[in-house]
Amino acid sequence: MIRVTLWNEFAQEIGVLPRELTPELNDEEYAHMEAFTKSRIEKIKEVYPKGLMGTLAEALAADEELEITQTTLFDKDFGLSDELLAKTDVLVWWSHILQNAVPDELAFKIVERVQKGMGFVPLHSAHKSKPFLYLLGTSGCLKWREDEFCRVWTVDPSHPIAKGIPEFFELENEEMYGEPFDIPKPDDNIFISWYRGGELFRSGCTWTRGYGRIFYFQPGHETSPNLHNPYVQQIIRQGIHWTAPRTWREKLDCPNILTPPEAKYLS
Amino acid sequence: MIRVTLWNEFAQEIGVLPRELTPELNDEEYAHMEAFTKSRIEKIKEVYPKGLMGTLAEALAADEELEITQTTLFDKDFGLSDELLAKTDVLVWWSHILQNAVPDELAFKIVERVQKGMGFVPLHSAHKSKPFLYLLGTSGCLKWREDEFCRVWTVDPSHPIAKGIPEFFELENEEMYGEPFDIPKPDDNIFISWYRGGELFRSGCTWTRGYGRIFYFQPGHETSPNLHNPYVQQIIRQGIHWTAPRTWREKLDCPNILTPPEAKYLS
Amino acid sequence: MIRVTLWNEFAQEIGVLPRELTPELNDEEYAHMEAFTKSRIEKIKEVYPKGLMGTLAEALAADEELEITQTTLFDKDFGLSDELLAKTDVLVWWSHILQNAVPDELAFKIVERVQKGMGFVPLHSAHKSKPFLYLLGTSGCLKWREDEFCRVWTVDPSHPIAKGIPEFFELENEEMYGEPFDIPKPDDNIFISWYRGGELFRSGCTWTRGYGRIFYFQPGHETSPNLHNPYVQQIIRQGIHWTAPRTWREKLDCPNILTPPEAKYLS
Amino acid sequence: MIRVTLWNEFAQEIGVLPRELTPELNDEEYAHMEAFTKSRIEKIKEVYPKGLMGTLAEALAADEELEITQTTLFDKDFGLSDELLAKTDVLVWWSHILQNAVPDELAFKIVERVQKGMGFVPLHSAHKSKPFLYLLGTSGCLKWREDEFCRVWTVDPSHPIAKGIPEFFELENEEMYGEPFDIPKPDDNIFISWYRGGELFRSGCTWTRGYGRIFYFQPGHETSPNLHNPYVQQIIRQGIHWTAPRTWREKLDCPNILTPPEAKYLS
């Protein structure tokens, strides 16, 4: 049984942008962002009436090896209490307009749990989430443009995350994310996306940090319906299985080994 | 000309452990650490009368392509003002007992400058420095034991950092750092160290973060004389050249590309 | 069920060095090698009365997911007929003094089957076998010396191949293989070995070629008893599971895609 | 001074397909290929009146650090005598319809020289050349279609090979090469190409084999004019500089180290 926590920012689904969670914005910027947020509630509700992670939760429900918990930024402890984190095997993360609302303290707790073995599956705009940035050490920068036709190519077809996925599949409408994508060299680059407007993007990549595995996957824009897409769902599901912990590390310590391994042979 | 900043913690050379810079220690721990620090002043002065970075600075002085600046944690702005950072091409970093005294704000400024192109050369115990940890995303954990015979093996002999370095060289006395070393997969693993006590360690590794290159090198314990060793000096010098910026990135931004590259072909 | 073929050179177990299989040796070299081979029959029989792969086959027998076939260079078709190869999921390979007796044609068939998905587990002196060299593209060169104490360190402890393996284990007597080891950058470097004589060696490494996975493991010298060691056996067994095919590729072809994927959208 | 050998198949420029160099073709296939070859002489002469490598040689002539030698499959010793190979620092390779005419013996000599330090720059259809395949160990398979609009994206902009290259540049007409491209994980993936027909391709990749570096670059189809393109020329030129040998390895041997490094400390 893999205990999966789906963490969702949820601000756009409910059209709420708390002033106190956006201290980095000045008043004008805040007013702009809030208006932007409110302007799209209907659209997002139409695409994801159950919320982005609600849709994903439904898709994952059929997998009997997964035990799903949903949580959001608006829940207690920013949705991720120490207790919940300690019971999470794989953390799936969606965030966008409130990336900075997640306290550094929480972000570093997530980092530490990944180092101990937890899987981490950041989706789409989580390329700018704190846990992603603190784990990878790069800026996560990229280009973007909404409303593009996207064709996802499988470039590492024997990877377990690509199992059963065709050579390519198409998403009628997705946000374009374009190269250069500022990430460390991936352990595996499984998918690359082609956009009709002329860009491309390494859209499915893995890394290892400590005992933990990370799988980033690009589709999942809030006004595009791609979390309903069966291939997207299958890839995320397989990403969860692939990042599921194999071994846990108890402590992140630097032991002082007073007795060298060779000591017993010297006498 | 490569502008090199040698950043040195310097606490042990002067035997000073400021209480206000060690808030993570309780009083008992602090008393222990302070006594420990004071107990070794003479030893460290004997090994490095000019300080660890002073020794390195002398060794690098003959290289006319390098312009060296020395600075310490005890200098203004923790030794690394915005002005100095903005003029640094390669940052060489030594820290140990005051890792946490470096503010997160400064650590993230260093991370950002690496992402824009600056080279970073953390030495020895800097495996637990904030800039190292925030760039790599792992815990940097390892095993350790003082006073070991060490043989450094060159396992990637055609790497520019290994140029002119023999198959192996020996350090009579170094602190043992032992595997498992919690680091992301290195881009290059150039050196592995053998210790007579029975351990081994990937002691010379590189990574890329954004436009910047990182070279970690293990030798450089404060009570071992290895920064006087010509091979150690040569490796660090070649590490500086290798991590020197090739291209700078101006801004770490995510531009919204309103006009697709294909647009001009559609009319 | 994983169909595992254990391919064994078997020349040393039986003390036979066929003249016609060593055309690269001149008469003097041949006489030397033959005398060397004969001089050690008793020793090898004592250590491996059932042969090297016979010992491994016994150790693997308890794993009900594995279906084991043993074969040797002296069997028909150099031990690997097209039929047997076509039914092999993972090929474990041990060879040494008759590396060149394997025809290029067979070596390339093995390469092709790996590219299609077969796992490949070369052991010990197979670092100079044709399949290993043709898959990796490097020379496989290393240093060596018989009869050394060896301590195998687990440097990637969360890797599936290292599951249950302690931080290190010791082999009283193994052939020393020493760095620099001429291999491409490994996908994973799981084990590094320490030798009392002063050398070290990246002794457990993986690579991917096409759909196939490769796991090289160093222990297994013909006059050292380490294929009887439970950890060595466990690592090889886990290496077999890890390299077992996940997806097969039918054909290694370069299709001419006359109709672009975008064609259906243009009309 | 870097001694660069431009090796060109040259069959299509002169419209010659020697029967004795295509033993793998049956008579019907041969007749087809020969007709195909002859049918395009005019076209290829129009695009490359001086031959593909002649065009490249002109472009490289201005670089005073390069000493260029041109040679073809039709020259003595298949264009690459032992003498010439021994004087080559970087080998640039273009081949297509006569890949199999290069003897295995020559291919393995090239492999060995790369392992000793020579740079290797296979272009375009050399993804199926023997030196490429024997160095990489994969099948080099890909998809293809002639006459496509291609946009080359720089995804590793701080790599020396990408120096001065814009975020993307466009080739009005190139042969489409499409993923999945059967290559080992690249050390660096510098360029990815977007094709208007809907495919994409990792078009600029590096690997290391022994002391030698390899840079594969996709543009260079015989009926497309892209070897005249300044960016393509600049990338190839920078690829030559980047793969130029840093250190040579004299011998590819496995020395028996009878005296352990630790011996001198035991007495």
Tab-separated table of C-alpha atoms in Angstrom, chain C:
chain	number	residue	atom	x	y	z
C	1	MET	CA	8.949	-15.628	-14.441
C	2	ILE	CA	12.354	-14.330	-15.527
C	3	ARG	CA	14.258	-16.619	-17.866
C	4	VAL	CA	17.887	-16.361	-16.795
C	5	THR	CA	20.750	-17.812	-18.802
C	6	LEU	CA	24.021	-18.276	-16.942
C	7	TRP	CA	26.762	-18.279	-19.570
C	8	ASN	CA	30.063	-19.577	-18.295
C	9	GLU	CA	33.361	-19.719	-20.141
C	10	PHE	CA	34.189	-22.876	-18.148
C	11	ALA	CA	37.720	-23.216	-19.537
C	12	GLN	CA	39.429	-22.924	-16.189
C	13	GLU	CA	37.125	-25.290	-14.363
C	14	ILE	CA	38.123	-28.025	-16.806
C	15	GLY	CA	41.628	-26.762	-17.470
C	16	VAL	CA	41.161	-26.692	-21.216
C	17	LEU	CA	42.490	-23.953	-23.473
C	18	PRO	CA	41.681	-24.960	-27.066
C	19	ARG	CA	44.392	-23.832	-29.453
C	20	GLU	CA	41.875	-23.034	-32.182
C	21	LEU	CA	40.030	-20.609	-29.897
C	22	THR	CA	43.090	-18.508	-29.135
C	23	PRO	CA	44.324	-17.412	-32.542
C	24	GLU	CA	45.468	-14.080	-31.144
C	25	LEU	CA	48.197	-15.834	-29.125
C	26	ASN	CA	51.486	-16.851	-30.686
C	27	ASP	CA	52.854	-20.256	-29.810
C	28	GLU	CA	54.910	-19.063	-26.922
C	29	GLU	CA	52.045	-17.079	-25.410
C	30	TYR	CA	49.763	-20.018	-25.903
C	31	ALA	CA	52.153	-22.383	-24.177
C	32	HIS	CA	52.376	-19.993	-21.254
C	33	MET	CA	48.613	-19.573	-20.961
C	34	GLU	CA	47.970	-23.267	-21.258
C	35	ALA	CA	50.474	-24.064	-18.543
C	36	PHE	CA	48.949	-21.358	-16.370
C	37	THR	CA	45.499	-22.808	-16.925
C	38	LYS	CA	46.518	-26.324	-16.109
C	39	SER	CA	48.437	-25.216	-13.044
C	40	ARG	CA	45.287	-23.991	-11.386
C	41	ILE	CA	42.760	-26.734	-12.088
C	42	GLU	CA	43.035	-28.182	-8.626
C	43	LYS	CA	42.716	-24.832	-6.946
C	44	ILE	CA	39.646	-23.871	-8.945
C	45	LYS	CA	38.021	-27.265	-8.425
C	46	GLU	CA	38.569	-26.879	-4.728
C	47	VAL	CA	36.930	-23.461	-4.625
C	48	TYR	CA	34.174	-24.198	-7.148
C	49	PRO	CA	33.639	-27.957	-7.373
C	50	LYS	CA	30.422	-27.324	-9.328
C	51	GLY	CA	31.928	-24.597	-11.458
C	52	LEU	CA	31.469	-20.877	-10.931
C	53	MET	CA	28.034	-20.733	-12.493
C	54	GLY	CA	27.052	-24.006	-10.906
C	55	THR	CA	27.550	-22.373	-7.547
C	56	LEU	CA	25.566	-19.344	-8.608
C	57	ALA	CA	22.802	-21.533	-10.064
C	58	GLU	CA	22.388	-23.255	-6.711
C	59	ALA	CA	22.176	-19.929	-4.949
C	60	LEU	CA	19.526	-18.665	-7.336
C	61	ALA	CA	17.478	-21.860	-7.257
C	62	ALA	CA	15.463	-20.752	-4.249
C	63	ASP	CA	14.122	-17.738	-6.129
C	64	GLU	CA	10.905	-18.993	-7.653
C	65	GLU	CA	10.631	-16.096	-10.062
C	66	LEU	CA	13.782	-17.214	-11.834
C	67	GLU	CA	14.007	-19.979	-14.398
C	68	ILE	CA	17.682	-20.836	-14.727
C	69	THR	CA	19.507	-22.276	-17.725
C	70	GLN	CA	23.218	-23.010	-17.569
C	71	THR	CA	25.403	-23.025	-20.638
C	72	THR	CA	29.094	-22.754	-21.488
C	73	LEU	CA	31.404	-21.683	-24.258
C	74	PHE	CA	32.017	-25.361	-24.976
C	75	ASP	CA	28.389	-26.065	-25.745
C	76	LYS	CA	26.932	-25.918	-29.240
C	77	ASP	CA	26.928	-22.468	-30.859
C	78	PHE	CA	29.382	-21.261	-28.241
C	79	GLY	CA	26.709	-21.934	-25.678
C	80	LEU	CA	24.246	-19.405	-27.004
C	81	SER	CA	22.157	-20.550	-29.936
C	82	ASP	CA	19.686	-18.186	-31.538
C	83	GLU	CA	16.932	-20.222	-29.899
C	84	LEU	CA	18.354	-19.910	-26.412
C	85	LEU	CA	19.127	-16.222	-26.841
C	86	ALA	CA	15.567	-15.630	-28.017
C	87	LYS	CA	14.308	-17.177	-24.799
C	88	THR	CA	16.660	-15.309	-22.485
C	89	ASP	CA	15.355	-12.420	-20.404
C	90	VAL	CA	18.553	-11.841	-18.453
C	91	LEU	CA	21.990	-13.027	-19.509
C	92	VAL	CA	24.562	-13.474	-16.739
C	93	TRP	CA	28.042	-13.706	-18.196
C	94	TRP	CA	31.365	-14.944	-16.839
C	95	SER	CA	34.412	-15.100	-19.108
C	96	HIS	CA	38.131	-14.612	-18.819
C	97	ILE	CA	40.858	-16.377	-20.754
C	98	LEU	CA	38.818	-17.040	-23.895
C	99	GLN	CA	37.180	-13.665	-24.379
C	100	ASN	CA	38.194	-13.612	-28.013
C	101	ALA	CA	36.793	-17.072	-28.685
C	102	VAL	CA	33.316	-15.591	-28.728
C	103	PRO	CA	32.696	-14.657	-32.371
C	104	ASP	CA	31.875	-11.055	-33.170
C	105	GLU	CA	28.706	-12.306	-34.781
C	106	LEU	CA	27.462	-13.738	-31.487
C	107	ALA	CA	28.603	-10.682	-29.538
C	108	PHE	CA	26.584	-8.412	-31.819
C	109	LYS	CA	23.534	-10.657	-31.506
C	110	ILE	CA	23.771	-10.226	-27.743
C	111	VAL	CA	24.151	-6.469	-28.145
C	112	GLU	CA	21.058	-6.386	-30.323
C	113	ARG	CA	19.035	-8.430	-27.858
C	114	VAL	CA	20.036	-6.055	-25.055
C	115	GLN	CA	18.952	-3.136	-27.221
C	116	LYS	CA	15.591	-4.878	-27.573
C	117	GLY	CA	15.218	-5.289	-23.836
C	118	MET	CA	17.278	-8.168	-22.451
C	119	GLY	CA	19.057	-7.636	-19.152
C	120	PHE	CA	22.804	-8.243	-19.059
C	121	VAL	CA	24.822	-8.992	-15.927
C	122	PRO	CA	28.531	-9.317	-16.689
C	123	LEU	CA	30.563	-10.505	-13.722
C	124	HIS	CA	34.149	-9.889	-12.766
C	125	SER	CA	36.563	-10.458	-15.690
C	126	ALA	CA	33.698	-10.034	-18.150
C	127	HIS	CA	34.840	-6.392	-18.135
C	128	LYS	CA	36.896	-7.504	-21.135
C	129	SER	CA	34.220	-9.651	-22.784
C	130	LYS	CA	33.051	-8.667	-26.224
C	131	PRO	CA	29.404	-8.102	-25.282
C	132	PHE	CA	30.463	-5.763	-22.473
C	133	LEU	CA	32.879	-3.835	-24.670
C	134	TYR	CA	30.535	-3.551	-27.642
C	135	LEU	CA	27.705	-2.359	-25.433
C	136	LEU	CA	29.748	0.174	-23.508
C	137	GLY	CA	32.154	1.433	-26.159
C	138	THR	CA	35.053	1.853	-23.756
C	139	SER	CA	38.111	-0.334	-23.265
C	140	GLY	CA	37.160	-1.773	-19.880
C	141	CYS	CA	40.788	-1.343	-18.796
C	142	LEU	CA	41.704	-1.488	-15.129
C	143	LYS	CA	44.513	-2.513	-12.792
C	144	TRP	CA	44.620	-5.918	-11.109
C	145	ARG	CA	46.375	-8.067	-8.545
C	146	GLU	CA	45.315	-11.387	-7.112
C	147	ASP	CA	44.634	-12.213	-3.489
C	148	GLU	CA	43.541	-9.049	-1.788
C	149	PHE	CA	41.279	-8.296	1.121
C	150	CYS	CA	38.261	-6.420	-0.216
C	151	ARG	CA	35.587	-4.356	1.505
C	152	VAL	CA	32.564	-3.565	-0.664
C	153	TRP	CA	30.872	-0.269	0.231
C	154	THR	CA	27.273	0.499	-0.647
C	155	VAL	CA	27.304	4.070	-1.917
C	156	ASP	CA	23.739	4.141	-3.321
C	157	PRO	CA	21.893	2.448	-0.467
C	158	SER	CA	18.352	3.084	-1.719
C	159	HIS	CA	18.983	1.411	-5.087
C	160	PRO	CA	16.891	-1.770	-5.523
C	161	ILE	CA	20.050	-3.774	-6.203
C	162	ALA	CA	21.383	-2.750	-2.772
C	163	LYS	CA	18.213	-3.669	-0.886
C	164	GLY	CA	19.102	-5.387	2.357
C	165	ILE	CA	22.829	-5.054	1.774
C	166	PRO	CA	24.693	-3.506	4.737
C	167	GLU	CA	26.813	-0.386	4.523
C	168	PHE	CA	29.743	-2.626	3.739
C	169	PHE	CA	30.685	-6.260	3.679
C	170	GLU	CA	34.060	-7.912	3.482
C	171	LEU	CA	35.609	-10.481	1.190
C	172	GLU	CA	38.688	-12.042	2.709
C	173	ASN	CA	40.175	-12.791	-0.666
C	174	GLU	CA	39.248	-11.320	-4.012
C	175	GLU	CA	41.194	-10.228	-7.028
C	176	MET	CA	41.930	-6.534	-6.758
C	177	TYR	CA	40.512	-4.518	-9.643
C	178	GLY	CA	41.697	-0.953	-9.427
C	179	GLU	CA	40.877	2.463	-10.823
C	180	PRO	CA	40.982	4.055	-13.250
C	181	PHE	CA	38.306	1.761	-14.680
C	182	ASP	CA	37.621	2.746	-18.283
C	183	ILE	CA	33.821	2.777	-18.401
C	184	PRO	CA	31.294	5.342	-19.560
C	185	LYS	CA	29.660	7.370	-16.810
C	186	PRO	CA	27.433	4.863	-15.055
C	187	ASP	CA	23.716	5.547	-14.757
C	188	ASP	CA	24.113	4.330	-11.183
C	189	ASN	CA	27.272	3.649	-9.218
C	190	ILE	CA	25.969	1.421	-6.433
C	191	PHE	CA	29.093	-0.162	-4.959
C	192	ILE	CA	32.725	0.892	-4.600
C	193	SER	CA	35.307	-1.580	-3.333
C	194	TRP	CA	38.205	-0.854	-0.996
C	195	TYR	CA	41.298	-3.056	-1.130
C	196	ARG	CA	43.764	-3.366	1.709
C	197	GLY	CA	46.663	-2.996	-0.673
C	198	GLY	CA	45.619	0.591	-1.316
C	199	GLU	CA	43.370	0.613	-4.386
C	200	LEU	CA	39.659	1.142	-4.886
C	201	PHE	CA	37.199	0.314	-7.678
C	202	ARG	CA	33.689	1.217	-8.787
C	203	SER	CA	32.589	-2.387	-8.422
C	204	GLY	CA	28.851	-2.172	-9.049
C	205	CYS	CA	27.580	-0.029	-11.914
C	206	THR	CA	24.579	0.130	-14.214
C	207	TRP	CA	23.962	1.409	-17.732
C	208	THR	CA	21.049	1.425	-20.148
C	209	ARG	CA	21.410	0.518	-23.816
C	210	GLY	CA	18.237	0.766	-25.854
C	211	TYR	CA	15.483	-0.971	-23.886
C	212	GLY	CA	17.983	-3.105	-21.980
C	213	ARG	CA	19.655	-2.650	-18.645
C	214	ILE	CA	23.177	-3.695	-17.706
C	215	PHE	CA	24.572	-4.373	-14.242
C	216	TYR	CA	28.279	-5.023	-13.867
C	217	PHE	CA	29.510	-6.482	-10.577
C	218	GLN	CA	33.159	-7.071	-9.738
C	219	PRO	CA	33.401	-9.992	-7.290
C	220	GLY	CA	33.715	-13.464	-8.746
C	221	HIS	CA	37.388	-14.309	-9.253
C	222	GLU	CA	37.890	-17.960	-10.152
C	223	THR	CA	40.252	-18.768	-7.293
C	224	SER	CA	38.429	-16.703	-4.659
C	225	PRO	CA	35.325	-18.188	-3.046
C	226	ASN	CA	33.108	-15.141	-3.281
C	227	LEU	CA	30.319	-16.555	-5.397
C	228	HIS	CA	29.579	-18.543	-2.232
C	229	ASN	CA	29.179	-15.286	-0.276
C	230	PRO	CA	25.520	-14.598	0.596
C	231	TYR	CA	25.777	-10.850	-0.065
C	232	VAL	CA	27.420	-11.396	-3.432
C	233	GLN	CA	24.689	-13.866	-4.310
C	234	GLN	CA	21.975	-11.507	-3.123
C	235	ILE	CA	23.389	-8.627	-5.136
C	236	ILE	CA	23.596	-10.715	-8.296
C	237	ARG	CA	20.067	-11.999	-7.716
C	238	GLN	CA	18.783	-8.451	-7.223
C	239	GLY	CA	20.763	-7.368	-10.257
C	240	ILE	CA	18.932	-10.008	-12.294
C	241	HIS	CA	15.567	-8.747	-11.077
C	242	TRP	CA	16.534	-5.145	-11.711
C	243	THR	CA	17.773	-5.779	-15.268
C	244	ALA	CA	14.814	-7.999	-16.146
C	245	PRO	CA	13.040	-6.595	-19.202
C	246	ARG	CA	10.183	-4.188	-18.614
C	247	THR	CA	9.201	-3.677	-22.233
C	248	TRP	CA	10.493	-5.380	-25.365
C	249	ARG	CA	11.229	-3.603	-28.591
C	250	GLU	CA	10.263	-5.712	-31.594
C	251	LYS	CA	12.397	-4.221	-34.318
C	252	LEU	CA	15.453	-2.005	-34.451
C	253	ASP	CA	14.400	-0.053	-37.497
C	254	CYS	CA	14.335	3.526	-38.733
C	255	PRO	CA	10.833	4.028	-40.129
C	256	ASN	CA	10.210	6.626	-42.799
C	257	ILE	CA	7.194	8.545	-41.502
C	258	LEU	CA	5.637	9.729	-44.714
C	259	THR	CA	2.595	11.238	-43.050
C	260	PRO	CA	3.507	13.801	-40.433
C	261	PRO	CA	1.489	13.747	-37.200
C	262	GLU	CA	0.316	17.245	-38.009
C	263	ALA	CA	-1.100	16.258	-41.384
C	264	LYS	CA	-4.554	15.397	-40.115
C	265	TYR	CA	-4.956	18.930	-38.810
C	266	LEU	CA	-4.169	20.513	-42.167
C	267	SER	CA	-6.919	20.404	-44.739
